[in-house]
């Protein structure tokens, strides 16, 4: 990364810290803001005043093919915070470009949201299909960023632009259908509650304020009832939850919103710390939503919060490479470009996370002690309303509204699983089973793993002194094996393994697992070796097959298929999982 820019601000000029955190917390946040902005500007198209997608998007859109919308707003905020020569003008140009992408379509379900990408056609009036023709959540993503821009830098903007941002926030608030965001759809619900209250206060609309307060109360009540959010253990969307709760606490117009924002955020943060393994730089599964379960390979917004609060040496993030000035801004990738980082568009939220992270600094400091003790599972049952409890064999169980979540964590191997009646779509983001293991340690800038075809872990660190060994300059090489959403599955972790029950399994239907970080080799009909990991399957598994994942930009390198006997159903299986002793001591 480029040298630190001492003028980078993590808030408006003259802002005072109201909460005292651990030593270096302010420096960590400023460092994250600088570095993520510098990296992101390599993808800024200064002709369009929007950022390109930095990596393959959704496995189908190659890098530098489309211009991103919320991400461009985050970069505008970063430029306003950095304020190098030309930054103010470019930030204003980005904001104007974004305002042009908002839909003003009263009566249509997409009214008030923004184009999914700058290149997206306008949704058809009368029969627009959500998620295909438009993304309704852009109302909340753009709206919250516009609020932060106005609150921190509104006085620096031309009056017409500031007015346009406020109008856009109002259109996003009023365009949101009352019943679209279900109570269990956590991240847009938290953001929308804030926007209702903030905009209502801004405009003197007491009805909007009360609607925001009521939505917030409902979300808090559900959190307290379940002991967590429905989007449980979602490393990307926990980052959005924390962002929204920070806005509740710092900019919420009422004491109730401000107090609830801090309380819930602190509980959420402690939960993430309890599930975090610093040696593997990952959170133990299972995941309600995940774009890629290896945080050293896929960027997550929660990883950015760790970098802001705990510093680069603690951050569960891939390494990022930037050679500022090495390419013409807006140019497409060439032979000399570093390898793509999976889901790296989330890096662009770094400046906003850096700005908001300070409110969690005290609890981040007090919880830090648990980071050095992966496998000390007693901590998981001692965080107030976490809902976790120790079980036999070192397994920790959490009950979450009819979902049974179990986790087993050791320094070099961890397994998480979920048993519920939810019908998880097989192509969705749910990960009801996940295994992480240590393949070894690499010197910074190198990768000693057996398969690097996706180009992970190369180049300079993503944070100051970024490493996986407490400043040693060495990073963990992590292997990951997981089950993507597989309809109804009852999966439970035990010490060194996991059991699977599939009540609706069809005859001949295979169980599909995904794998990254090692090359799998089938040994006989029921065993697969992948680097230092060995998985042995029993039960209804008749054979196993491994093959490469063909899609570009995927989070996985291989898929592992567990097959039943012909005309039989794979209704039950047990996977015994072990790693070589040399990996444990790596």
PDB file of C-alpha atoms in Angstrom, residues 208-497:
ATOM      1  CA  UNK A 208     -41.844   9.193  10.050  1.00  0.00           C
ATOM      2  CA  UNK A 209     -39.936   9.473  13.312  1.00  0.00           C
ATOM      3  CA  UNK A 210     -42.478   7.284  15.100  1.00  0.00           C
ATOM      4  CA  UNK A 211     -42.453   4.727  12.268  1.00  0.00           C
ATOM      5  CA  UNK A 212     -38.693   4.543  12.534  1.00  0.00           C
ATOM      6  CA  UNK A 213     -38.854   4.168  16.300  1.00  0.00           C
ATOM      7  CA  UNK A 214     -41.470   1.428  16.039  1.00  0.00           C
ATOM      8  CA  UNK A 215     -39.431  -0.507  13.508  1.00  0.00           C
ATOM      9  CA  UNK A 216     -36.372  -0.145  15.694  1.00  0.00           C
ATOM     10  CA  UNK A 217     -38.263  -1.373  18.764  1.00  0.00           C
ATOM     11  CA  UNK A 218     -39.501  -4.418  16.854  1.00  0.00           C
ATOM     12  CA  UNK A 219     -35.980  -5.284  15.712  1.00  0.00           C
ATOM     13  CA  UNK A 220     -34.586  -4.888  19.223  1.00  0.00           C
ATOM     14  CA  UNK A 221     -37.368  -7.020  20.715  1.00  0.00           C
ATOM     15  CA  UNK A 222     -36.688  -9.764  18.186  1.00  0.00           C
ATOM     16  CA  UNK A 223     -32.953  -9.618  18.882  1.00  0.00           C
ATOM     17  CA  UNK A 224     -33.576  -9.918  22.619  1.00  0.00           C
ATOM     18  CA  UNK A 225     -36.083 -12.740  22.151  1.00  0.00           C
ATOM     19  CA  UNK A 226     -33.798 -14.819  19.921  1.00  0.00           C
ATOM     20  CA  UNK A 227     -30.507 -13.823  21.497  1.00  0.00           C
ATOM     21  CA  UNK A 228     -29.252 -12.705  18.082  1.00  0.00           C
ATOM     22  CA  UNK A 229     -30.259 -11.574  14.615  1.00  0.00           C
ATOM     23  CA  UNK A 230     -31.984 -13.824  12.079  1.00  0.00           C
ATOM     24  CA  UNK A 231     -29.101 -13.171   9.651  1.00  0.00           C
ATOM     25  CA  UNK A 232     -26.935 -14.922  12.213  1.00  0.00           C
ATOM     26  CA  UNK A 233     -23.180 -15.172  11.734  1.00  0.00           C
ATOM     27  CA  UNK A 234     -23.158 -13.428   8.351  1.00  0.00           C
ATOM     28  CA  UNK A 235     -19.683 -11.875   8.007  1.00  0.00           C
ATOM     29  CA  UNK A 236     -20.701  -9.462   5.253  1.00  0.00           C
ATOM     30  CA  UNK A 237     -24.030  -8.396   6.705  1.00  0.00           C
ATOM     31  CA  UNK A 238     -22.828  -8.221  10.299  1.00  0.00           C
ATOM     32  CA  UNK A 239     -20.632  -5.427   8.956  1.00  0.00           C
ATOM     33  CA  UNK A 240     -23.744  -3.671   7.629  1.00  0.00           C
ATOM     34  CA  UNK A 241     -25.576  -4.308  10.909  1.00  0.00           C
ATOM     35  CA  UNK A 242     -22.757  -2.627  12.822  1.00  0.00           C
ATOM     36  CA  UNK A 243     -22.793   0.277  10.373  1.00  0.00           C
ATOM     37  CA  UNK A 244     -26.523   0.786  10.884  1.00  0.00           C
ATOM     38  CA  UNK A 245     -26.280   0.436  14.662  1.00  0.00           C
ATOM     39  CA  UNK A 246     -23.453   2.983  14.704  1.00  0.00           C
ATOM     40  CA  UNK A 247     -25.770   5.409  12.903  1.00  0.00           C
ATOM     41  CA  UNK A 248     -28.506   4.651  15.439  1.00  0.00           C
ATOM     42  CA  UNK A 249     -26.121   5.462  18.276  1.00  0.00           C
ATOM     43  CA  UNK A 250     -24.357   8.502  16.869  1.00  0.00           C
ATOM     44  CA  UNK A 251     -26.984  10.174  14.692  1.00  0.00           C
ATOM     45  CA  UNK A 252     -30.241   8.703  15.981  1.00  0.00           C
ATOM     46  CA  UNK A 253     -32.680  11.487  16.861  1.00  0.00           C
ATOM     47  CA  UNK A 254     -34.038   9.932  20.074  1.00  0.00           C
ATOM     48  CA  UNK A 255     -32.426   8.534  23.250  1.00  0.00           C
ATOM     49  CA  UNK A 256     -34.112   5.162  22.698  1.00  0.00           C
ATOM     50  CA  UNK A 257     -32.529   4.730  19.288  1.00  0.00           C
ATOM     51  CA  UNK A 258     -29.127   5.883  20.484  1.00  0.00           C
ATOM     52  CA  UNK A 259     -29.073   3.608  23.532  1.00  0.00           C
ATOM     53  CA  UNK A 260     -30.344   0.558  21.655  1.00  0.00           C
ATOM     54  CA  UNK A 261     -27.773   1.055  18.902  1.00  0.00           C
ATOM     55  CA  UNK A 262     -24.906   0.859  21.356  1.00  0.00           C
ATOM     56  CA  UNK A 263     -26.285  -2.036  23.398  1.00  0.00           C
ATOM     57  CA  UNK A 264     -27.083  -4.262  20.437  1.00  0.00           C
ATOM     58  CA  UNK A 265     -23.830  -3.443  18.652  1.00  0.00           C
ATOM     59  CA  UNK A 266     -21.782  -4.341  21.719  1.00  0.00           C
ATOM     60  CA  UNK A 267     -23.600  -7.674  22.053  1.00  0.00           C
ATOM     61  CA  UNK A 268     -23.097  -8.386  18.351  1.00  0.00           C
ATOM     62  CA  UNK A 269     -19.401  -7.515  18.541  1.00  0.00           C
ATOM     63  CA  UNK A 270     -18.817  -9.797  21.525  1.00  0.00           C
ATOM     64  CA  UNK A 271     -20.528 -12.626  19.668  1.00  0.00           C
ATOM     65  CA  UNK A 272     -18.153 -12.235  16.728  1.00  0.00           C
ATOM     66  CA  UNK A 273     -15.123 -12.217  19.011  1.00  0.00           C
ATOM     67  CA  UNK A 274     -16.285 -15.419  20.691  1.00  0.00           C
ATOM     68  CA  UNK A 275     -16.517 -17.212  17.335  1.00  0.00           C
ATOM     69  CA  UNK A 276     -13.247 -15.826  15.997  1.00  0.00           C
ATOM     70  CA  UNK A 277     -10.098 -17.933  15.668  1.00  0.00           C
ATOM     71  CA  UNK A 278      -7.096 -15.586  15.317  1.00  0.00           C
ATOM     72  CA  UNK A 279      -4.823 -18.387  14.178  1.00  0.00           C
ATOM     73  CA  UNK A 280      -7.105 -19.239  11.267  1.00  0.00           C
ATOM     74  CA  UNK A 281      -8.253 -15.625  10.880  1.00  0.00           C
ATOM     75  CA  UNK A 282     -11.832 -16.814  10.469  1.00  0.00           C
ATOM     76  CA  UNK A 283     -15.120 -17.042  12.325  1.00  0.00           C
ATOM     77  CA  UNK A 284     -16.446 -20.517  12.987  1.00  0.00           C
ATOM     78  CA  UNK A 285     -19.556 -21.463  11.036  1.00  0.00           C
ATOM     79  CA  UNK A 286     -22.344 -22.123  10.337  1.00  0.00           C
ATOM     80  CA  UNK A 287     -23.330 -19.007   8.369  1.00  0.00           C
ATOM     81  CA  UNK A 288     -26.801 -17.797   7.552  1.00  0.00           C
ATOM     82  CA  UNK A 289     -25.346 -15.771   4.683  1.00  0.00           C
ATOM     83  CA  UNK A 290     -21.842 -15.939   3.248  1.00  0.00           C
ATOM     84  CA  UNK A 291     -20.344 -15.006  -0.110  1.00  0.00           C
ATOM     85  CA  UNK A 292     -17.201 -16.976   0.675  1.00  0.00           C
ATOM     86  CA  UNK A 293     -16.540 -18.622   4.049  1.00  0.00           C
ATOM     87  CA  UNK A 294     -12.759 -18.155   4.113  1.00  0.00           C
ATOM     88  CA  UNK A 295     -12.138 -14.599   5.322  1.00  0.00           C
ATOM     89  CA  UNK A 296      -8.477 -14.782   4.266  1.00  0.00           C
ATOM     90  CA  UNK A 297      -9.651 -15.256   0.680  1.00  0.00           C
ATOM     91  CA  UNK A 298     -12.988 -13.359   0.445  1.00  0.00           C
ATOM     92  CA  UNK A 299     -13.429  -9.802   1.664  1.00  0.00           C
ATOM     93  CA  UNK A 300     -16.096  -9.306   4.316  1.00  0.00           C
ATOM     94  CA  UNK A 301     -17.381  -6.088   5.829  1.00  0.00           C
ATOM     95  CA  UNK A 302     -16.922  -7.542   9.299  1.00  0.00           C
ATOM     96  CA  UNK A 303     -13.247  -7.994   8.458  1.00  0.00           C
ATOM     97  CA  UNK A 304     -13.050  -4.248   7.828  1.00  0.00           C
ATOM     98  CA  UNK A 305     -14.465  -3.582  11.301  1.00  0.00           C
ATOM     99  CA  UNK A 306     -11.763  -5.819  12.787  1.00  0.00           C
ATOM    100  CA  UNK A 307      -9.099  -3.876  10.902  1.00  0.00           C
ATOM    101  CA  UNK A 308     -10.533  -0.555  12.128  1.00  0.00           C
ATOM    102  CA  UNK A 309     -10.777  -1.620  15.763  1.00  0.00           C
ATOM    103  CA  UNK A 310      -7.990  -4.155  16.247  1.00  0.00           C
ATOM    104  CA  UNK A 311      -5.504  -3.277  13.538  1.00  0.00           C
ATOM    105  CA  UNK A 312      -4.207  -5.019  10.455  1.00  0.00           C
ATOM    106  CA  UNK A 313      -2.384  -7.753  12.374  1.00  0.00           C
ATOM    107  CA  UNK A 314      -5.720  -8.996  13.734  1.00  0.00           C
ATOM    108  CA  UNK A 315      -7.802  -8.436  10.613  1.00  0.00           C
ATOM    109  CA  UNK A 316      -9.405 -11.417   8.874  1.00  0.00           C
ATOM    110  CA  UNK A 317      -8.901 -10.046   5.365  1.00  0.00           C
ATOM    111  CA  UNK A 318      -7.160 -11.130   2.169  1.00  0.00           C
ATOM    112  CA  UNK A 319      -4.018  -9.296   1.193  1.00  0.00           C
ATOM    113  CA  UNK A 320      -4.607  -6.434  -1.188  1.00  0.00           C
ATOM    114  CA  UNK A 321      -2.187  -5.165  -3.775  1.00  0.00           C
ATOM    115  CA  UNK A 322      -2.079  -1.616  -5.064  1.00  0.00           C
ATOM    116  CA  UNK A 323       0.527   0.100  -7.170  1.00  0.00           C
ATOM    117  CA  UNK A 324      -0.795   3.637  -7.223  1.00  0.00           C
ATOM    118  CA  UNK A 325      -0.300   5.280 -10.590  1.00  0.00           C
ATOM    119  CA  UNK A 326       0.582   2.002 -12.303  1.00  0.00           C
ATOM    120  CA  UNK A 327      -2.460   2.138 -14.584  1.00  0.00           C
ATOM    121  CA  UNK A 328      -4.460   4.842 -16.216  1.00  0.00           C
ATOM    122  CA  UNK A 329      -7.564   5.386 -14.052  1.00  0.00           C
ATOM    123  CA  UNK A 330     -10.473   3.514 -15.566  1.00  0.00           C
ATOM    124  CA  UNK A 331      -8.277   1.300 -17.724  1.00  0.00           C
ATOM    125  CA  UNK A 332      -9.099  -2.382 -17.937  1.00  0.00           C
ATOM    126  CA  UNK A 333      -7.017  -5.125 -16.394  1.00  0.00           C
ATOM    127  CA  UNK A 334      -3.774  -6.063 -18.117  1.00  0.00           C
ATOM    128  CA  UNK A 335      -1.034  -8.649 -17.853  1.00  0.00           C
ATOM    129  CA  UNK A 336       0.705  -6.874 -14.981  1.00  0.00           C
ATOM    130  CA  UNK A 337      -2.348  -6.554 -12.787  1.00  0.00           C
ATOM    131  CA  UNK A 338      -2.319  -8.426  -9.457  1.00  0.00           C
ATOM    132  CA  UNK A 339      -4.726 -11.353  -9.141  1.00  0.00           C
ATOM    133  CA  UNK A 340      -8.318 -10.625  -8.245  1.00  0.00           C
ATOM    134  CA  UNK A 341      -9.449 -10.822  -4.650  1.00  0.00           C
ATOM    135  CA  UNK A 342     -12.806 -12.518  -4.171  1.00  0.00           C
ATOM    136  CA  UNK A 343     -15.703 -10.190  -3.279  1.00  0.00           C
ATOM    137  CA  UNK A 344     -13.300  -7.270  -3.123  1.00  0.00           C
ATOM    138  CA  UNK A 345     -15.981  -4.676  -3.873  1.00  0.00           C
ATOM    139  CA  UNK A 346     -16.607  -4.631  -0.104  1.00  0.00           C
ATOM    140  CA  UNK A 347     -13.150  -3.105   0.384  1.00  0.00           C
ATOM    141  CA  UNK A 348     -14.695   0.133  -0.828  1.00  0.00           C
ATOM    142  CA  UNK A 349     -16.745   0.439   2.369  1.00  0.00           C
ATOM    143  CA  UNK A 350     -13.506   0.953   4.287  1.00  0.00           C
ATOM    144  CA  UNK A 351     -13.717   4.764   4.599  1.00  0.00           C
ATOM    145  CA  UNK A 352     -17.247   4.592   6.047  1.00  0.00           C
ATOM    146  CA  UNK A 353     -16.353   1.784   8.465  1.00  0.00           C
ATOM    147  CA  UNK A 354     -13.293   3.772   9.534  1.00  0.00           C
ATOM    148  CA  UNK A 355     -15.536   6.749  10.292  1.00  0.00           C
ATOM    149  CA  UNK A 356     -18.089   4.816  12.350  1.00  0.00           C
ATOM    150  CA  UNK A 357     -15.916   2.289  14.183  1.00  0.00           C
ATOM    151  CA  UNK A 358     -14.963   4.595  17.051  1.00  0.00           C
ATOM    152  CA  UNK A 359     -18.225   4.006  18.910  1.00  0.00           C
ATOM    153  CA  UNK A 360     -17.241   0.371  19.481  1.00  0.00           C
ATOM    154  CA  UNK A 361     -13.656   1.085  20.538  1.00  0.00           C
ATOM    155  CA  UNK A 362     -14.145   0.496  24.286  1.00  0.00           C
ATOM    156  CA  UNK A 363     -15.885  -2.861  23.937  1.00  0.00           C
ATOM    157  CA  UNK A 364     -13.375  -3.901  21.264  1.00  0.00           C
ATOM    158  CA  UNK A 365     -10.589  -3.296  23.738  1.00  0.00           C
ATOM    159  CA  UNK A 366     -12.252  -5.182  26.588  1.00  0.00           C
ATOM    160  CA  UNK A 367     -13.146  -8.172  24.388  1.00  0.00           C
ATOM    161  CA  UNK A 368      -9.708  -8.398  22.813  1.00  0.00           C
ATOM    162  CA  UNK A 369      -8.402 -10.723  25.520  1.00  0.00           C
ATOM    163  CA  UNK A 370     -10.496 -13.597  24.191  1.00  0.00           C
ATOM    164  CA  UNK A 371      -8.748 -13.422  20.831  1.00  0.00           C
ATOM    165  CA  UNK A 372      -5.719 -15.316  22.051  1.00  0.00           C
ATOM    166  CA  UNK A 373      -7.627 -18.380  23.174  1.00  0.00           C
ATOM    167  CA  UNK A 374      -9.325 -20.190  20.292  1.00  0.00           C
ATOM    168  CA  UNK A 375     -10.973 -23.295  21.638  1.00  0.00           C
ATOM    169  CA  UNK A 376     -11.659 -21.711  25.037  1.00  0.00           C
ATOM    170  CA  UNK A 377     -15.306 -22.417  24.428  1.00  0.00           C
ATOM    171  CA  UNK A 378     -16.468 -21.495  27.896  1.00  0.00           C
ATOM    172  CA  UNK A 379     -16.425 -17.879  26.729  1.00  0.00           C
ATOM    173  CA  UNK A 380     -19.196 -18.629  24.256  1.00  0.00           C
ATOM    174  CA  UNK A 381     -21.760 -19.127  26.987  1.00  0.00           C
ATOM    175  CA  UNK A 382     -20.910 -16.034  29.026  1.00  0.00           C
ATOM    176  CA  UNK A 383     -22.006 -12.999  27.035  1.00  0.00           C
ATOM    177  CA  UNK A 384     -25.388 -12.058  28.391  1.00  0.00           C
ATOM    178  CA  UNK A 385     -28.108 -12.914  25.895  1.00  0.00           C
ATOM    179  CA  UNK A 386     -25.900 -14.869  23.484  1.00  0.00           C
ATOM    180  CA  UNK A 387     -28.038 -17.985  23.868  1.00  0.00           C
ATOM    181  CA  UNK A 388     -24.964 -20.247  23.714  1.00  0.00           C
ATOM    182  CA  UNK A 389     -24.262 -23.073  26.114  1.00  0.00           C
ATOM    183  CA  UNK A 390     -21.434 -25.600  26.421  1.00  0.00           C
ATOM    184  CA  UNK A 391     -22.234 -29.169  25.436  1.00  0.00           C
ATOM    185  CA  UNK A 392     -20.449 -32.491  25.618  1.00  0.00           C
ATOM    186  CA  UNK A 393     -17.135 -32.943  23.832  1.00  0.00           C
ATOM    187  CA  UNK A 394     -16.229 -29.257  23.668  1.00  0.00           C
ATOM    188  CA  UNK A 395     -19.113 -28.454  21.315  1.00  0.00           C
ATOM    189  CA  UNK A 396     -21.007 -25.225  21.888  1.00  0.00           C
ATOM    190  CA  UNK A 397     -24.703 -25.095  21.084  1.00  0.00           C
ATOM    191  CA  UNK A 398     -26.844 -22.071  20.348  1.00  0.00           C
ATOM    192  CA  UNK A 399     -30.635 -22.138  19.931  1.00  0.00           C
ATOM    193  CA  UNK A 400     -31.956 -19.405  17.670  1.00  0.00           C
ATOM    194  CA  UNK A 401     -35.693 -19.499  17.061  1.00  0.00           C
ATOM    195  CA  UNK A 402     -35.926 -23.189  16.239  1.00  0.00           C
ATOM    196  CA  UNK A 403     -32.485 -23.330  14.640  1.00  0.00           C
ATOM    197  CA  UNK A 404     -29.838 -25.376  16.470  1.00  0.00           C
ATOM    198  CA  UNK A 405     -26.308 -24.130  15.804  1.00  0.00           C
ATOM    199  CA  UNK A 406     -23.297 -26.124  16.981  1.00  0.00           C
ATOM    200  CA  UNK A 407     -19.613 -25.222  16.825  1.00  0.00           C
ATOM    201  CA  UNK A 408     -16.358 -26.948  17.733  1.00  0.00           C
ATOM    202  CA  UNK A 409     -13.207 -24.825  17.764  1.00  0.00           C
ATOM    203  CA  UNK A 410      -9.557 -25.816  18.214  1.00  0.00           C
ATOM    204  CA  UNK A 411      -6.492 -23.747  17.260  1.00  0.00           C
ATOM    205  CA  UNK A 412      -5.992 -25.458  13.887  1.00  0.00           C
ATOM    206  CA  UNK A 413      -9.415 -26.948  13.093  1.00  0.00           C
ATOM    207  CA  UNK A 414     -12.964 -25.733  13.584  1.00  0.00           C
ATOM    208  CA  UNK A 415     -16.343 -27.087  12.511  1.00  0.00           C
ATOM    209  CA  UNK A 416     -19.760 -25.436  12.538  1.00  0.00           C
ATOM    210  CA  UNK A 417     -23.167 -26.858  11.623  1.00  0.00           C
ATOM    211  CA  UNK A 418     -26.874 -26.016  11.731  1.00  0.00           C
ATOM    212  CA  UNK A 419     -29.965 -28.161  12.143  1.00  0.00           C
ATOM    213  CA  UNK A 420     -33.265 -26.537  11.214  1.00  0.00           C
ATOM    214  CA  UNK A 421     -36.380 -26.919   9.121  1.00  0.00           C
ATOM    215  CA  UNK A 422     -35.438 -24.058   6.835  1.00  0.00           C
ATOM    216  CA  UNK A 423     -35.454 -24.906   3.147  1.00  0.00           C
ATOM    217  CA  UNK A 424     -32.118 -23.431   2.098  1.00  0.00           C
ATOM    218  CA  UNK A 425     -31.798 -22.823  -1.659  1.00  0.00           C
ATOM    219  CA  UNK A 426     -28.820 -24.786  -3.012  1.00  0.00           C
ATOM    220  CA  UNK A 427     -27.516 -21.766  -4.927  1.00  0.00           C
ATOM    221  CA  UNK A 428     -28.007 -19.292  -2.069  1.00  0.00           C
ATOM    222  CA  UNK A 429     -25.708 -17.861   0.575  1.00  0.00           C
ATOM    223  CA  UNK A 430     -26.563 -20.200   3.462  1.00  0.00           C
ATOM    224  CA  UNK A 431     -23.737 -22.414   4.723  1.00  0.00           C
ATOM    225  CA  UNK A 432     -25.219 -24.963   7.143  1.00  0.00           C
ATOM    226  CA  UNK A 433     -21.915 -26.871   7.412  1.00  0.00           C
ATOM    227  CA  UNK A 434     -18.408 -25.399   7.357  1.00  0.00           C
ATOM    228  CA  UNK A 435     -14.944 -26.707   8.212  1.00  0.00           C
ATOM    229  CA  UNK A 436     -11.805 -24.548   8.467  1.00  0.00           C
ATOM    230  CA  UNK A 437      -8.335 -25.945   8.979  1.00  0.00           C
ATOM    231  CA  UNK A 438      -4.751 -24.752   9.007  1.00  0.00           C
ATOM    232  CA  UNK A 439      -2.620 -25.787   6.053  1.00  0.00           C
ATOM    233  CA  UNK A 440       0.474 -23.945   7.246  1.00  0.00           C
ATOM    234  CA  UNK A 441       1.942 -20.466   7.518  1.00  0.00           C
ATOM    235  CA  UNK A 442       3.335 -18.366   4.669  1.00  0.00           C
ATOM    236  CA  UNK A 443       5.769 -15.506   4.661  1.00  0.00           C
ATOM    237  CA  UNK A 444       4.135 -12.273   3.636  1.00  0.00           C
ATOM    238  CA  UNK A 445       3.883 -11.962  -0.135  1.00  0.00           C
ATOM    239  CA  UNK A 446       4.171 -15.709  -0.722  1.00  0.00           C
ATOM    240  CA  UNK A 447       1.803 -18.633  -0.679  1.00  0.00           C
ATOM    241  CA  UNK A 448       3.001 -22.097   0.243  1.00  0.00           C
ATOM    242  CA  UNK A 449      -0.291 -23.912  -0.392  1.00  0.00           C
ATOM    243  CA  UNK A 450      -0.684 -26.575  -2.984  1.00  0.00           C
ATOM    244  CA  UNK A 451      -3.092 -24.747  -5.288  1.00  0.00           C
ATOM    245  CA  UNK A 452      -2.972 -21.044  -6.077  1.00  0.00           C
ATOM    246  CA  UNK A 453      -4.941 -20.940  -9.290  1.00  0.00           C
ATOM    247  CA  UNK A 454      -7.188 -18.169  -7.948  1.00  0.00           C
ATOM    248  CA  UNK A 455      -4.187 -16.053  -6.979  1.00  0.00           C
ATOM    249  CA  UNK A 456      -4.941 -15.616  -3.310  1.00  0.00           C
ATOM    250  CA  UNK A 457      -2.526 -14.139  -0.780  1.00  0.00           C
ATOM    251  CA  UNK A 458      -0.008 -12.357  -2.916  1.00  0.00           C
ATOM    252  CA  UNK A 459       1.464  -8.895  -2.526  1.00  0.00           C
ATOM    253  CA  UNK A 460       1.541  -6.479   0.378  1.00  0.00           C
ATOM    254  CA  UNK A 461      -0.639  -6.625   3.466  1.00  0.00           C
ATOM    255  CA  UNK A 462      -4.068  -5.116   3.778  1.00  0.00           C
ATOM    256  CA  UNK A 463      -3.288  -3.368   7.031  1.00  0.00           C
ATOM    257  CA  UNK A 464      -0.347  -2.064   8.998  1.00  0.00           C
ATOM    258  CA  UNK A 465       1.918  -4.991   9.753  1.00  0.00           C
ATOM    259  CA  UNK A 466      -0.674  -7.392   8.343  1.00  0.00           C
ATOM    260  CA  UNK A 467       0.145 -10.911   9.437  1.00  0.00           C
ATOM    261  CA  UNK A 468      -1.383 -13.928  11.061  1.00  0.00           C
ATOM    262  CA  UNK A 469       1.127 -14.550  13.795  1.00  0.00           C
ATOM    263  CA  UNK A 470       1.182 -11.581  16.114  1.00  0.00           C
ATOM    264  CA  UNK A 471       3.657  -9.524  14.112  1.00  0.00           C
ATOM    265  CA  UNK A 472       5.764 -12.392  12.770  1.00  0.00           C
ATOM    266  CA  UNK A 473       5.014 -11.444   9.158  1.00  0.00           C
ATOM    267  CA  UNK A 474       3.525 -14.896   8.518  1.00  0.00           C
ATOM    268  CA  UNK A 475      -0.047 -15.501   7.398  1.00  0.00           C
ATOM    269  CA  UNK A 476      -2.178 -18.615   7.748  1.00  0.00           C
ATOM    270  CA  UNK A 477      -2.838 -20.757   4.708  1.00  0.00           C
ATOM    271  CA  UNK A 478      -6.388 -21.872   5.369  1.00  0.00           C
ATOM    272  CA  UNK A 479      -8.354 -24.722   3.882  1.00  0.00           C
ATOM    273  CA  UNK A 480     -12.144 -24.556   3.866  1.00  0.00           C
ATOM    274  CA  UNK A 481     -14.772 -27.224   3.185  1.00  0.00           C
ATOM    275  CA  UNK A 482     -18.423 -26.252   3.236  1.00  0.00           C
ATOM    276  CA  UNK A 483     -21.919 -27.219   2.247  1.00  0.00           C
ATOM    277  CA  UNK A 484     -23.832 -24.538   0.367  1.00  0.00           C
ATOM    278  CA  UNK A 485     -27.551 -24.302   1.129  1.00  0.00           C
ATOM    279  CA  UNK A 486     -28.976 -27.771   0.558  1.00  0.00           C
ATOM    280  CA  UNK A 487     -32.700 -27.513   1.244  1.00  0.00           C
ATOM    281  CA  UNK A 488     -33.687 -28.924   4.643  1.00  0.00           C
ATOM    282  CA  UNK A 489     -30.662 -30.300   6.468  1.00  0.00           C
ATOM    283  CA  UNK A 490     -30.168 -31.333  10.078  1.00  0.00           C
ATOM    284  CA  UNK A 491     -26.423 -30.981  10.620  1.00  0.00           C
ATOM    285  CA  UNK A 492     -24.764 -31.235  14.019  1.00  0.00           C
ATOM    286  CA  UNK A 493     -21.160 -30.854  15.004  1.00  0.00           C
ATOM    287  CA  UNK A 494     -19.397 -33.287  17.285  1.00  0.00           C
ATOM    288  CA  UNK A 495     -15.800 -33.392  18.444  1.00  0.00           C
ATOM    289  CA  UNK A 496     -13.876 -33.949  15.217  1.00  0.00           C
ATOM    290  CA  UNK A 497     -16.795 -34.351  12.861  1.00  0.00           C
TER     291      UNK A 497
END
